[in-house]
Coordinates of C-alpha atoms and ligand atoms in Angstrom, one line a residue:
M417 CA 66.6 174.1 137.0
S418 CA 66.6 176.3 140.2
D419 CA 68.9 177.2 143.0
K420 CA 66.7 175.6 145.7
K421 CA 68.5 173.1 148.0
A422 CA 67.5 170.2 150.3
T423 CA 69.5 169.7 153.5
L424 CA 69.9 166.2 154.7
S425 CA 71.2 165.5 158.2
I426 CA 72.6 162.0 158.6
D427 CA 73.2 160.3 162.0
G428 CA 76.9 160.1 162.6
L429 CA 77.8 162.9 160.2
A430 CA 78.8 166.2 161.8
E431 CA 77.8 168.3 158.8
A432 CA 74.5 168.2 157.0
V433 CA 74.6 167.4 153.3
E434 CA 73.2 170.0 150.9
L435 CA 71.6 168.5 147.8
P436 CA 70.6 170.6 144.8
I437 CA 66.9 170.7 143.8
Y438 CA 65.9 171.0 140.1
S439 CA 62.5 172.1 138.8
G440 CA 61.2 171.0 135.4
T441 CA 58.6 172.9 133.3
L442 CA 55.8 170.7 134.9
G443 CA 55.7 168.1 137.6
P444 CA 57.4 167.6 141.0
D445 CA 60.9 169.1 141.7
V446 CA 63.7 166.5 142.0
V447 CA 66.5 166.3 144.5
D448 CA 69.9 165.5 143.0
V449 CA 71.2 162.7 145.3
G450 CA 74.3 162.1 143.1
G451 CA 76.5 163.8 145.8
L452 CA 75.5 161.1 148.4
T453 CA 78.0 158.5 147.1
A454 CA 80.9 160.7 148.2
R455 CA 79.5 160.4 151.8
G456 CA 79.4 156.6 151.5
M457 CA 75.6 156.4 151.1
F458 CA 73.1 155.4 148.4
T459 CA 69.4 156.2 148.1
Y460 CA 67.0 153.2 148.4
D461 CA 63.9 153.2 146.2
P462 CA 62.8 149.7 145.1
G463 CA 60.5 149.9 142.1
F464 CA 61.8 153.5 141.4
V465 CA 58.6 154.9 143.0
S466 CA 60.2 158.2 143.8
T467 CA 63.2 158.2 141.4
A468 CA 63.5 160.4 138.3
A469 CA 66.1 158.4 136.3
C470 CA 66.7 161.0 133.6
E471 CA 65.8 164.4 132.2
S472 CA 63.3 164.2 129.3
Q473 CA 61.3 166.6 127.1
I474 CA 59.1 164.0 125.4
T475 CA 56.1 163.1 127.5
F476 CA 54.5 164.4 130.7
I477 CA 52.0 162.6 133.0
D478 CA 50.1 164.0 136.0
G479 CA 48.8 160.9 137.5
N480 CA 46.6 162.6 140.1
K481 CA 44.8 164.7 137.5
G482 CA 44.8 162.1 134.8
V483 CA 46.8 164.2 132.3
L484 CA 49.0 162.9 129.5
L485 CA 50.9 165.3 127.2
H486 CA 53.1 164.4 124.3
R487 CA 55.5 167.3 123.6
G488 CA 52.9 169.5 125.4
Y489 CA 49.9 168.3 123.4
P490 CA 47.1 166.5 125.4
I491 CA 46.5 162.9 124.3
E492 CA 42.8 163.5 123.9
Q493 CA 43.5 166.2 121.2
L494 CA 46.0 164.0 119.4
A495 CA 43.6 161.0 119.5
D496 CA 40.8 163.1 118.0
E497 CA 42.7 165.2 115.5
S498 CA 46.0 163.6 114.7
D499 CA 47.0 160.1 113.5
Y500 CA 49.6 157.6 114.6
L501 CA 52.4 158.6 112.1
E502 CA 51.9 162.3 112.8
T503 CA 52.2 161.5 116.5
C504 CA 55.4 159.5 115.7
Y505 CA 56.8 162.6 114.0
L506 CA 55.9 164.7 117.0
L507 CA 57.5 162.3 119.5
L508 CA 60.7 162.0 117.5
Y509 CA 61.2 165.6 116.4
G510 CA 59.4 167.6 119.1
E511 CA 57.0 169.5 116.8
L512 CA 54.0 168.7 114.7
P513 CA 55.0 168.4 111.0
N514 CA 53.9 170.8 108.3
K515 CA 52.2 169.3 105.3
A516 CA 55.4 168.7 103.3
Q517 CA 57.2 167.3 106.4
K518 CA 54.3 164.9 107.1
E519 CA 54.2 163.7 103.5
K520 CA 57.9 163.0 103.4
F521 CA 57.8 161.3 106.8
V522 CA 54.9 159.1 105.9
S523 CA 56.4 158.1 102.5
T524 CA 59.8 157.3 104.1
V525 CA 58.1 155.0 106.7
H526 CA 56.2 153.4 103.8
R527 CA 59.4 152.8 101.9
H528 CA 60.8 150.8 104.8
T529 CA 57.9 148.4 105.5
M530 CA 59.4 145.3 103.8
V531 CA 61.8 143.1 105.7
H532 CA 64.9 141.4 104.4
E533 CA 63.8 138.2 102.5
Q534 CA 66.1 136.1 104.7
I535 CA 64.0 137.0 107.7
R536 CA 61.2 134.8 106.3
T537 CA 63.6 131.8 106.7
F538 CA 64.5 133.0 110.2
F539 CA 60.8 132.4 111.2
N540 CA 61.1 128.8 110.3
G541 CA 63.3 128.2 113.4
F542 CA 60.3 128.8 115.6
R543 CA 57.7 126.3 116.6
R544 CA 54.3 127.0 115.1
D545 CA 52.7 127.4 118.5
A546 CA 55.4 129.9 119.7
H547 CA 53.9 132.9 121.5
P548 CA 54.1 135.8 119.1
M549 CA 55.9 137.9 121.8
A550 CA 58.6 135.3 122.0
I551 CA 59.0 135.5 118.2
M552 CA 59.1 139.3 118.4
C553 CA 61.8 139.3 121.1
G554 CA 63.9 137.1 118.8
V555 CA 63.2 138.6 115.4
V556 CA 63.5 142.3 116.4
G557 CA 66.8 141.6 118.1
A558 CA 67.9 139.7 114.9
L559 CA 67.3 142.8 112.8
S560 CA 70.7 144.0 114.0
A561 CA 72.1 141.0 112.0
F562 CA 70.4 142.2 108.9
Y563 CA 70.8 146.0 108.8
H564 CA 74.5 146.6 109.5
D565 CA 74.3 150.0 107.9
S566 CA 72.3 151.5 110.7
L567 CA 74.1 150.3 113.8
D568 CA 76.6 153.1 114.4
I569 CA 74.8 154.9 117.3
S570 CA 77.2 157.8 117.2
D571 CA 76.0 158.6 113.6
E572 CA 72.8 160.7 113.6
Q573 CA 72.0 159.4 110.1
H574 CA 72.3 155.8 111.2
R575 CA 70.0 156.5 114.2
Q576 CA 67.4 158.1 111.8
V577 CA 67.4 155.1 109.5
A578 CA 67.2 152.7 112.4
A579 CA 64.2 154.6 113.7
F580 CA 62.4 154.5 110.3
R581 CA 63.2 150.8 109.9
L582 CA 61.8 149.9 113.3
I583 CA 58.6 152.0 113.0
A584 CA 58.0 150.7 109.5
K585 CA 58.9 147.0 110.0
M586 CA 57.2 146.4 113.4
P587 CA 53.7 145.9 111.9
T588 CA 55.2 143.7 109.1
L589 CA 57.0 141.5 111.7
A590 CA 54.0 141.5 114.0
A591 CA 51.7 140.3 111.2
M592 CA 54.2 137.7 110.2
S593 CA 54.3 136.3 113.7
Y594 CA 50.6 135.8 113.5
K595 CA 50.5 134.4 110.0
F596 CA 53.3 131.9 111.0
S597 CA 51.1 130.5 113.8
T598 CA 48.2 130.0 111.4
G599 CA 50.2 128.5 108.6
Q600 CA 49.0 131.1 106.1
P601 CA 51.5 132.8 103.7
F602 CA 53.1 135.9 104.9
M603 CA 51.6 139.0 103.2
Y604 CA 53.9 141.6 101.7
P605 CA 53.0 145.2 102.8
D606 CA 50.9 147.3 100.5
N607 CA 52.3 150.8 100.6
S608 CA 49.3 152.4 99.1
L609 CA 47.5 151.7 102.4
N610 CA 48.0 153.8 105.5
Y611 CA 49.9 152.4 108.5
A612 CA 46.9 150.8 110.3
E613 CA 45.2 149.6 107.1
N614 CA 48.5 148.0 106.0
F615 CA 48.7 146.2 109.4
L616 CA 45.2 144.8 109.1
H617 CA 45.9 143.9 105.4
M618 CA 49.0 141.9 106.5
M619 CA 47.1 140.3 109.4
F620 CA 43.9 139.3 107.7
G621 CA 44.6 139.4 104.0
N622 CA 45.6 136.6 101.7
P623 CA 47.4 136.5 98.4
C624 CA 44.3 135.2 96.6
E625 CA 41.9 138.0 97.3
P626 CA 42.0 141.8 97.6
S627 CA 41.9 143.0 101.2
N628 CA 38.7 144.8 102.3
I629 CA 39.4 147.0 105.3
S630 CA 36.7 148.8 107.2
P631 CA 37.6 152.5 107.7
V632 CA 36.1 152.3 111.2
L633 CA 38.3 149.4 112.2
S634 CA 41.4 150.9 110.7
R635 CA 40.7 154.2 112.5
A636 CA 40.3 152.2 115.8
M637 CA 43.6 150.4 115.1
D638 CA 45.4 153.7 114.4
R639 CA 44.0 155.0 117.7
I640 CA 45.3 152.0 119.5
F641 CA 48.7 152.5 118.1
L642 CA 48.5 156.3 118.9
L643 CA 47.3 155.8 122.5
H644 CA 50.2 153.4 123.2
A645 CA 52.9 155.5 121.4
D646 CA 54.6 156.7 124.6
H647 CA 54.2 156.9 128.3
E648 CA 57.4 158.4 129.7
Q649 CA 59.7 156.3 131.8
N650 CA 57.6 153.1 132.2
A651 CA 59.3 149.7 132.7
S652 CA 59.9 148.9 129.0
T653 CA 61.1 152.4 128.1
S654 CA 63.4 152.5 131.1
T655 CA 64.7 149.1 129.9
V656 CA 65.4 150.5 126.5
R657 CA 67.2 153.4 128.0
L658 CA 69.3 151.1 130.3
A659 CA 70.2 148.8 127.5
G660 CA 71.0 151.8 125.3
S661 CA 73.2 153.4 128.0
S662 CA 75.7 150.6 127.5
G663 CA 76.0 151.6 123.8
A664 CA 74.0 148.6 122.5
N665 CA 72.5 149.0 119.0
P666 CA 68.9 150.2 118.5
F667 CA 67.5 146.8 117.4
A668 CA 68.9 145.1 120.5
C669 CA 67.6 147.9 122.7
I670 CA 64.1 147.7 121.3
A671 CA 64.1 143.9 121.7
A672 CA 65.0 144.4 125.4
G673 CA 62.0 146.8 125.6
I674 CA 59.7 144.1 124.0
A675 CA 60.9 141.6 126.6
A676 CA 60.1 144.0 129.5
L677 CA 56.7 144.8 127.9
W678 CA 55.6 141.2 127.8
G679 CA 54.9 140.8 131.5
P680 CA 51.3 140.9 132.8
S681 CA 52.0 143.9 135.1
H682 CA 52.8 145.9 131.9
G683 CA 51.9 145.3 128.3
G684 CA 50.8 141.7 129.0
A685 CA 47.8 143.1 130.9
N686 CA 45.6 143.5 127.8
E687 CA 46.0 139.8 127.1
A688 CA 45.4 139.0 130.8
V689 CA 42.2 141.2 130.8
L690 CA 40.6 139.1 128.1
E691 CA 41.7 135.8 129.8
M692 CA 40.2 137.1 133.0
L693 CA 36.9 138.1 131.4
E694 CA 36.7 134.7 129.8
E695 CA 37.5 133.0 133.1
I696 CA 34.7 135.1 134.8
G697 CA 32.4 133.9 132.0
D698 CA 29.2 135.3 133.3
V699 CA 28.0 138.5 134.9
S700 CA 26.7 136.5 137.9
R701 CA 30.3 135.5 138.8
I702 CA 31.7 139.0 139.0
D703 CA 31.1 139.4 142.7
E704 CA 33.2 136.3 143.4
F705 CA 36.1 137.7 141.4
V706 CA 35.9 141.1 142.9
A707 CA 36.0 139.5 146.4
R708 CA 39.1 137.5 145.3
A709 CA 40.8 140.7 144.1
K710 CA 40.2 142.3 147.5
D711 CA 41.4 139.3 149.5
K712 CA 44.9 139.9 150.8
D713 CA 45.6 136.1 150.8
D714 CA 44.6 135.6 147.2
P715 CA 47.2 136.8 144.6
F716 CA 44.4 137.4 142.1
R717 CA 44.1 141.0 140.8
L718 CA 41.6 142.6 138.5
M719 CA 43.5 142.9 135.3
G720 CA 43.2 146.2 133.6
F721 CA 42.8 148.1 136.9
G722 CA 45.3 150.2 138.7
H723 CA 48.4 152.0 137.5
R724 CA 51.7 153.0 139.1
V725 CA 51.3 156.6 138.0
Y726 CA 47.6 157.2 137.4
K727 CA 45.6 157.6 140.6
N728 CA 42.7 158.9 138.5
F729 CA 41.1 157.8 135.3
D730 CA 43.8 157.0 132.7
P731 CA 43.1 159.6 130.0
R732 CA 43.9 157.0 127.3
A733 CA 41.3 154.7 128.8
K734 CA 38.6 157.3 128.3
V735 CA 39.4 157.6 124.6
M736 CA 39.8 153.9 124.2
K737 CA 36.3 153.4 125.7
E738 CA 34.9 155.7 123.0
S739 CA 36.6 153.7 120.3
A740 CA 35.3 150.4 121.9
D741 CA 31.8 151.8 121.6
E742 CA 32.3 152.8 117.9
V743 CA 33.9 149.5 116.9
L744 CA 31.2 147.3 118.7
A745 CA 28.5 149.4 117.0
E746 CA 30.1 149.0 113.6
L747 CA 30.4 145.3 114.1
G748 CA 26.9 144.9 115.7
L749 CA 28.5 143.5 118.8
E750 CA 26.9 145.7 121.4
N751 CA 25.4 142.6 123.1
D752 CA 28.7 140.7 123.3
P753 CA 28.7 138.7 126.6
L754 CA 32.4 139.6 127.4
L755 CA 31.6 143.2 126.9
A756 CA 28.7 142.9 129.3
I757 CA 31.0 141.4 131.9
A758 CA 33.6 144.2 131.3
K759 CA 31.0 147.0 131.6
R760 CA 29.5 145.5 134.8
L761 CA 33.0 145.0 136.3
E762 CA 34.0 148.6 135.6
E763 CA 30.8 149.8 137.2
I764 CA 31.3 147.7 140.4
A765 CA 35.0 148.6 140.7
L766 CA 34.3 152.3 140.3
H767 CA 31.8 152.2 143.2
D768 CA 33.6 149.7 145.5
D769 CA 35.3 151.2 148.6
Y770 CA 38.4 149.0 148.1
F771 CA 39.0 150.3 144.6
I772 CA 38.1 153.9 145.5
E773 CA 40.4 153.9 148.5
K774 CA 43.3 152.5 146.5
K775 CA 42.5 154.7 143.5
L776 CA 42.3 151.7 141.2
Y777 CA 40.7 152.9 137.9
P778 CA 40.4 151.1 134.7
N779 CA 43.6 151.5 132.6
V780 CA 44.2 151.6 128.9
D781 CA 44.5 147.9 128.7
F782 CA 41.0 147.3 130.0
Y783 CA 39.4 148.6 126.9
S784 CA 42.0 147.9 124.2
G785 CA 41.5 144.2 124.6
I786 CA 37.8 144.5 124.0
I787 CA 38.4 146.4 120.8
L788 CA 41.1 144.1 119.6
K789 CA 38.9 141.0 120.2
A790 CA 36.0 142.6 118.3
I791 CA 38.3 143.3 115.3
G792 CA 39.2 139.6 115.3
I793 CA 42.8 139.9 116.7
P794 CA 43.7 136.8 118.7
T795 CA 44.5 137.4 122.4
S796 CA 48.1 136.3 122.0
M797 CA 48.6 139.2 119.6
F798 CA 47.4 141.9 122.0
T799 CA 50.8 142.7 123.6
V800 CA 52.5 142.5 120.2
I801 CA 50.2 145.3 119.0
F802 CA 51.1 147.3 122.1
A803 CA 54.7 146.8 121.2
V804 CA 54.1 148.0 117.6
G805 CA 52.5 151.3 118.9
R806 CA 55.2 151.8 121.7
T807 CA 58.2 151.3 119.3
V808 CA 58.2 155.0 118.5
G809 CA 58.3 156.0 122.2
W810 CA 61.1 153.6 122.8
I811 CA 63.1 155.0 119.9
A812 CA 62.3 158.7 120.8
H813 CA 63.7 158.1 124.4
W814 CA 66.7 156.1 123.2
N815 CA 67.5 158.8 120.7
E816 CA 67.0 161.6 123.2
M817 CA 69.5 159.8 125.5
I818 CA 72.1 159.0 122.9
S819 CA 72.0 162.6 121.4
G820 CA 72.6 164.1 124.8
S821 CA 75.2 163.4 127.5
Y822 CA 74.6 160.1 129.3
R823 CA 76.4 157.6 131.3
I824 CA 75.9 153.8 131.6
G825 CA 73.0 153.1 133.9
R826 CA 74.3 151.3 136.9
P827 CA 72.1 151.2 140.0
R828 CA 73.5 150.1 143.3
Q829 CA 71.9 148.0 146.1
L830 CA 71.3 147.5 149.8
Y831 CA 73.3 144.3 150.3
T832 CA 71.8 142.0 152.9
G833 CA 73.7 138.8 152.0
H834 CA 76.6 137.1 153.9
V835 CA 79.5 139.1 155.2
M836 CA 82.9 137.9 153.9
R837 CA 83.8 134.3 154.8
D838 CA 86.4 131.7 153.8
Y839 CA 85.9 129.1 151.2
V840 CA 85.2 125.6 152.6
P841 CA 86.8 122.6 150.7
L842 CA 84.1 120.1 149.5
Q843 CA 85.2 117.3 151.9
E844 CA 84.9 119.5 154.9
R845 CA 81.3 120.7 154.1
K846 CA 78.4 119.2 156.1
Ligands
ACO567 N1 43.3 144.5 141.7 C1 43.3 144.4 143.0 N2 44.1 145.1 143.8 C2 45.0 145.8 143.3 C3 45.2 145.9 141.9 C4 44.3 145.2 141.1 N3 44.3 145.3 139.7 N4 46.2 146.8 141.6 C5 46.7 147.1 142.8 N5 46.0 146.6 143.8 C6 46.2 146.8 145.2 C7 47.5 146.0 145.7 O1 47.1 144.8 146.2 C8 48.0 147.0 146.8 O2 47.2 146.8 148.0 P1 47.9 146.9 149.4 O3 48.3 148.4 149.5 O4 46.8 146.6 150.4 O5 49.0 146.0 149.5 C9 47.7 148.4 146.3 O6 46.5 148.2 145.4 C10 48.8 149.0 145.5 O7 49.3 148.1 144.5 P2 50.8 148.0 144.1 O8 51.0 146.6 143.4 O9 51.7 148.3 145.2 O10 50.8 149.1 143.0 P3 51.9 149.3 141.9 O11 52.0 150.7 141.5 O12 53.2 148.6 142.3 O13 51.3 148.4 140.7 C11 50.1 147.8 138.7 C12 50.6 148.9 139.6 C13 51.2 146.8 138.4 C14 49.6 148.3 137.4 C15 48.9 147.1 139.5 O14 47.9 148.0 139.8 C16 48.4 145.8 138.8 O15 49.0 144.8 139.0 N6 47.3 146.0 138.0 C17 46.8 144.9 137.2 C18 47.7 144.7 136.0 C19 47.5 145.8 134.9 O16 46.3 146.1 134.6 N7 48.6 146.3 134.4 C20 48.6 147.3 133.3 C21 49.3 148.5 133.8 S1 49.0 149.8 132.6 C22 50.1 149.5 131.3 O17 51.1 148.9 131.4 C23 49.7 150.0 130.0

């Protein structure tokens, strides 16, 4: 915080309005516009392009430089040296765990991986062809009907247990949503496996054979979870905060986050990338699609390109690209035709004036889809996997908000509808 001030002169107001300016540890200063309401004015910022909705200590992004820090640690270092559950600890508690803390955290997550048996029955209410994100919205929200002992948001212990339950059960529910669509039996978690291995075991295993999980693939899966763990106040995290600000329980809030993540402008983009690559179908058709992306009259966009905050390479995309190379080499898929399209598309976009001018770089979703496809994950599960990884970020932000002082989130509007008018009885209407 600082004692800097902004002065705003408003037409029709004799006195200028003084607005306090606050400085964070990194990033742009913010102007506190709260005082404007008393002058009968609101600020107007559709899409929250220049609005800081809260104060937070979890994640920092410098979009121009392509920097992403979790609790101060660069994402590249975490991706190289840490693992998903350790990063979860960091996001939740603010510091990296020591050895004993890490062991305790990991074993607590492992002890919460099973879901209430009645949840299996709950799945039967869905159609077999339901999109797994539709199932996740429903089932995660329904957890609040199963775990009544972790719903008191004013109790720190309840919040902790809810956090463990959500982080631990998301992979189980995600795998169940896939198994349900295939008609195969749900797999119980195997707590001797690490987080990513366990997810792959529940996705691809069956009760008749032992699971055989490649360490390269489980490492790539862990990295995907880690790279998606948090991204400050994105659409889904802001949704979780907004839902939480009304006092809603954590399971309901995370279900709201899952719903917000689903759209193709956010988490749904990884699924959309693969669909787009399949639609392009051949390297020879790339120019046609690039031309469409540049055409103002065509709504088509190159999926996996562009980001609201990054106007430089998304640092997660760089790491994801490395993982994609490792996974494709491990699986002998270096000559995969979709990968060839992806690589050529990336090359063209990085050298095309339109994409350069608008600073549209490949984002994390561009490469994650390629890895997931190579691992054998069906396209419809891509966004679900994003949701599994992002759960910890949602909880960390929700918990940060609930543990501090907060008010219900209630934006205002610029009203452009009818002015007041009298009701017209039905028989008098034209
Ligand atoms: N292809 C072609 N043109 C694009 C693209 C794209 N992928 N993205 C943005 N543009 C153009 C827009 O047409 C616009 O052009 P204009 O100024 O001439 O009107 C300009 O770039 C700015 O775009 P906006 O939509 O205003 O940018 P915004 O910050 O609102 O949107 C978003 C960011 C939603 C990510 C956008 O770039 C997009 O739709 N990308 C494709 C979907 C995608 O990959 N989403 C994943 C985001 S990352 C994540 O959630 C993990």
